Amino acid sequence: LRRQRQMCIRDRVYDSANFIKQTTSGSSIEKETLVQMLAGNPFLINAIYSAGSSGDNGQLINFFTNMENLPFDQVQVLDKQGQRLYRTFVNGGKEIPATSGVDHPVIEASLDGEVYAENGLFDGRLAMVAAAPIKMVYGDPIGHLVGVTYFDLRLATRLKALSGMEIAFFDENGVFASTAPELATLELTSVMQSPDYEVPVNGRNH
């Protein structure tokens, strides 16, 4: 009976993990589509043209200040070589050191003329990252737009609501966001080594 119960728990975990993977992949595609759409906005095109020619970011600041409900935590506007012209944090996001640059695979893809998104590290944090070239109707790109959405408590809470599972995000330093306090102190080595690892959350084993 215990073995059957473990198998049921394991199957549920695998199904939930696949669901979460599909959900985050779908969300990444949505971010890619949105970045591409924003990159074609004529007001943004005018703003980056002005910033590139005069060094004045005023129009860029106004553009993003007036954008409501952007589903990003960080937005960057780069010049055509990939150098940063403007960087802002939205939705209450706190500024962190900028460590990702032209060698980031998403930015590299945009510099090659592609619209691209993937999940991975950005500025040292796990995130959904999307980028698209900014161009006029004709000619080469005049800049690039980068949108970043971090794997954080807000995303974990959304995934919990969709999957019915408690969610924890972790990296090599440990758990950095979780929907239950018990998950914040997980022994990650034990979790990785044992497929039958369980942890009590709200009086139930998960």
Coordinates of C-alpha atoms in Angstrom, one line a residue:
L1 CA 0.0 0.0 0.0
R2 CA 2.8 2.4 0.8
R3 CA 4.5 1.6 -2.5
Q4 CA 1.3 2.3 -4.4
R5 CA 0.9 5.6 -2.5
Q6 CA 4.4 6.6 -3.4
M7 CA 3.8 5.8 -7.1
C8 CA 0.6 7.9 -7.1
I9 CA 2.5 10.8 -5.5
R10 CA 5.3 10.4 -8.0
D11 CA 2.9 10.3 -11.0
R12 CA 1.2 13.5 -9.7
V13 CA 4.5 15.2 -9.3
Y14 CA 5.6 14.3 -12.8
D15 CA 2.3 15.4 -14.3
S16 CA 2.4 18.7 -12.4
A17 CA 6.0 19.3 -13.4
N18 CA 5.1 18.7 -17.0
F19 CA 2.2 21.1 -16.7
I20 CA 4.4 23.8 -15.1
K21 CA 7.0 23.3 -17.9
Q22 CA 4.3 23.7 -20.5
T23 CA 2.8 26.8 -18.8
T24 CA 6.2 28.6 -18.4
S25 CA 7.1 27.7 -22.0
G26 CA 3.7 29.1 -23.2
S27 CA 4.2 32.3 -21.1
S28 CA 7.7 32.7 -22.6
I29 CA 6.1 32.6 -26.1
E30 CA 3.6 35.2 -25.0
K31 CA 6.4 37.5 -23.8
E32 CA 8.2 37.0 -27.2
T33 CA 5.0 38.0 -29.1
L34 CA 4.5 41.1 -26.8
V35 CA 8.1 42.2 -27.2
Q36 CA 7.9 41.9 -30.9
M37 CA 4.7 44.0 -30.9
L38 CA 6.1 46.7 -28.7
A39 CA 9.3 46.9 -30.8
G40 CA 7.1 47.9 -33.7
N41 CA 5.4 50.7 -31.8
P42 CA 6.0 53.9 -33.7
F43 CA 6.3 55.9 -30.5
L44 CA 9.1 53.6 -29.3
I45 CA 10.8 53.8 -32.6
N46 CA 10.7 57.6 -32.5
A47 CA 12.0 57.5 -28.9
I48 CA 15.0 55.3 -29.6
Y49 CA 15.8 57.3 -32.7
S50 CA 15.8 60.4 -30.5
A51 CA 17.9 58.8 -27.8
G52 CA 20.4 57.5 -30.3
S53 CA 20.9 60.8 -32.1
S54 CA 20.7 63.2 -29.1
G55 CA 21.5 61.1 -26.1
D56 CA 18.3 62.2 -24.5
N57 CA 16.2 59.4 -23.0
G58 CA 13.3 61.6 -22.2
Q59 CA 11.0 60.0 -24.8
L60 CA 12.0 56.5 -23.7
I61 CA 11.2 57.4 -20.1
N62 CA 7.8 58.8 -21.1
F63 CA 7.0 55.9 -23.3
F64 CA 7.4 53.3 -20.5
T65 CA 6.0 55.5 -17.8
N66 CA 2.8 55.6 -19.8
M67 CA 2.7 51.9 -20.4
E68 CA 0.3 50.2 -18.0
N69 CA 0.2 46.5 -17.0
L70 CA 3.4 45.5 -18.7
P71 CA 4.0 41.8 -17.7
F72 CA 7.7 42.4 -17.2
D73 CA 9.8 43.1 -14.1
Q74 CA 12.6 44.7 -16.1
V75 CA 12.8 46.4 -19.5
Q76 CA 15.9 47.4 -21.4
V77 CA 16.3 49.4 -24.6
L78 CA 19.6 48.8 -26.4
D79 CA 21.2 50.6 -29.3
K80 CA 21.9 48.8 -32.6
Q81 CA 25.2 47.4 -31.2
G82 CA 23.5 46.1 -28.1
Q83 CA 24.8 48.8 -25.7
R84 CA 22.3 49.8 -23.1
L85 CA 20.4 53.1 -23.7
Y86 CA 17.7 52.7 -21.1
R87 CA 16.9 50.3 -18.2
T88 CA 13.9 50.4 -15.9
F89 CA 12.1 48.2 -13.4
V90 CA 8.3 47.9 -13.4
N91 CA 5.6 46.3 -11.2
G92 CA 7.5 47.2 -8.1
G93 CA 10.6 45.4 -9.1
K94 CA 13.8 46.4 -7.2
E95 CA 16.8 47.4 -9.2
I96 CA 19.6 44.8 -9.3
P97 CA 23.1 45.0 -10.8
A98 CA 23.3 44.7 -14.5
T99 CA 25.4 41.6 -15.4
S100 CA 23.9 40.4 -18.6
G101 CA 25.1 42.0 -21.9
V102 CA 25.6 41.3 -25.6
D103 CA 26.8 37.8 -24.9
H104 CA 23.4 36.7 -23.5
P105 CA 21.8 34.3 -26.0
V106 CA 18.5 36.2 -26.2
I107 CA 20.3 39.5 -26.9
E108 CA 22.7 37.7 -29.3
A109 CA 19.6 36.5 -31.2
S110 CA 18.1 40.0 -31.4
L111 CA 21.5 41.4 -32.7
D112 CA 21.3 38.7 -35.4
G113 CA 17.8 40.1 -36.4
E114 CA 15.7 37.5 -34.7
V115 CA 12.8 37.7 -32.2
Y116 CA 13.6 35.3 -29.5
A117 CA 12.8 34.2 -26.0
E118 CA 14.0 31.6 -23.5
N119 CA 14.0 30.8 -19.8
G120 CA 17.4 31.1 -18.1
L121 CA 19.6 33.4 -16.1
F122 CA 19.5 37.1 -16.6
D123 CA 21.4 39.5 -14.4
G124 CA 22.2 36.5 -12.2
R125 CA 18.5 35.6 -11.6
L126 CA 16.3 32.9 -13.2
A127 CA 13.9 34.6 -15.6
M128 CA 11.9 34.5 -18.8
V129 CA 13.8 36.8 -21.2
A130 CA 12.5 38.0 -24.6
A131 CA 14.1 40.4 -27.1
A132 CA 13.3 41.8 -30.5
P133 CA 15.0 44.2 -32.9
I134 CA 13.6 47.7 -33.2
K135 CA 13.5 48.9 -36.8
M136 CA 11.8 51.4 -39.1
V137 CA 9.8 50.1 -42.0
Y138 CA 12.9 49.8 -44.1
G139 CA 16.5 49.3 -43.2
D140 CA 18.6 47.7 -40.4
P141 CA 17.6 47.7 -36.8
I142 CA 18.2 50.9 -34.9
G143 CA 18.0 49.2 -31.5
H144 CA 16.6 46.3 -29.5
L145 CA 14.0 45.8 -26.9
V146 CA 14.5 43.3 -24.0
G147 CA 11.7 42.3 -21.6
V148 CA 12.6 40.3 -18.4
T149 CA 10.1 38.5 -16.1
Y150 CA 11.7 36.9 -13.0
F151 CA 10.9 33.6 -11.5
D152 CA 9.7 35.0 -8.1
L153 CA 6.9 34.6 -5.5
R154 CA 4.4 36.2 -7.8
L155 CA 5.0 33.7 -10.5
A156 CA 5.1 30.8 -8.0
T157 CA 1.7 31.8 -6.6
R158 CA 0.2 31.9 -10.1
L159 CA 1.6 28.4 -10.9
K160 CA 0.2 27.1 -7.6
A161 CA -3.2 28.4 -8.5
L162 CA -3.0 26.7 -11.9
S163 CA -1.6 23.4 -10.8
G164 CA -2.9 22.9 -7.3
M165 CA 0.7 22.2 -6.1
E166 CA 3.0 24.0 -3.8
I167 CA 5.8 25.6 -5.8
A168 CA 9.5 26.4 -5.1
F169 CA 12.1 27.9 -7.3
F170 CA 15.7 27.2 -6.6
D171 CA 19.2 27.6 -8.0
E172 CA 22.7 26.6 -6.9
N173 CA 22.3 28.8 -3.8
G174 CA 19.1 27.2 -2.6
V175 CA 15.4 28.0 -2.7
F176 CA 14.8 31.7 -3.5
A177 CA 11.0 31.8 -3.8
S178 CA 8.3 29.4 -2.5
T179 CA 4.6 29.3 -1.9
A180 CA 5.0 27.6 1.5
P181 CA 7.5 28.4 4.2
E182 CA 8.4 24.7 4.7
L183 CA 9.8 24.7 1.1
A184 CA 12.2 27.6 1.9
T185 CA 14.3 25.2 4.0
L186 CA 14.4 22.2 1.6
E187 CA 17.5 20.1 1.6
L188 CA 18.0 20.2 -2.1
T189 CA 20.7 17.5 -2.1
S190 CA 18.2 15.1 -0.5
V191 CA 15.5 16.1 -3.0
M192 CA 17.7 15.5 -6.0
Q193 CA 19.0 12.1 -4.7
S194 CA 15.7 10.6 -3.6
P195 CA 12.7 10.3 -5.9
D196 CA 10.6 9.5 -2.8
Y197 CA 11.6 12.5 -0.8
E198 CA 8.6 14.1 1.0
V199 CA 8.2 17.2 3.0
P200 CA 5.2 18.1 5.2
V201 CA 3.3 21.2 4.1
N202 CA 0.2 22.4 5.9
G203 CA -0.1 19.0 7.6
R204 CA 0.2 17.0 4.3
N205 CA 3.2 15.3 2.7
H206 CA 4.2 16.6 -0.7

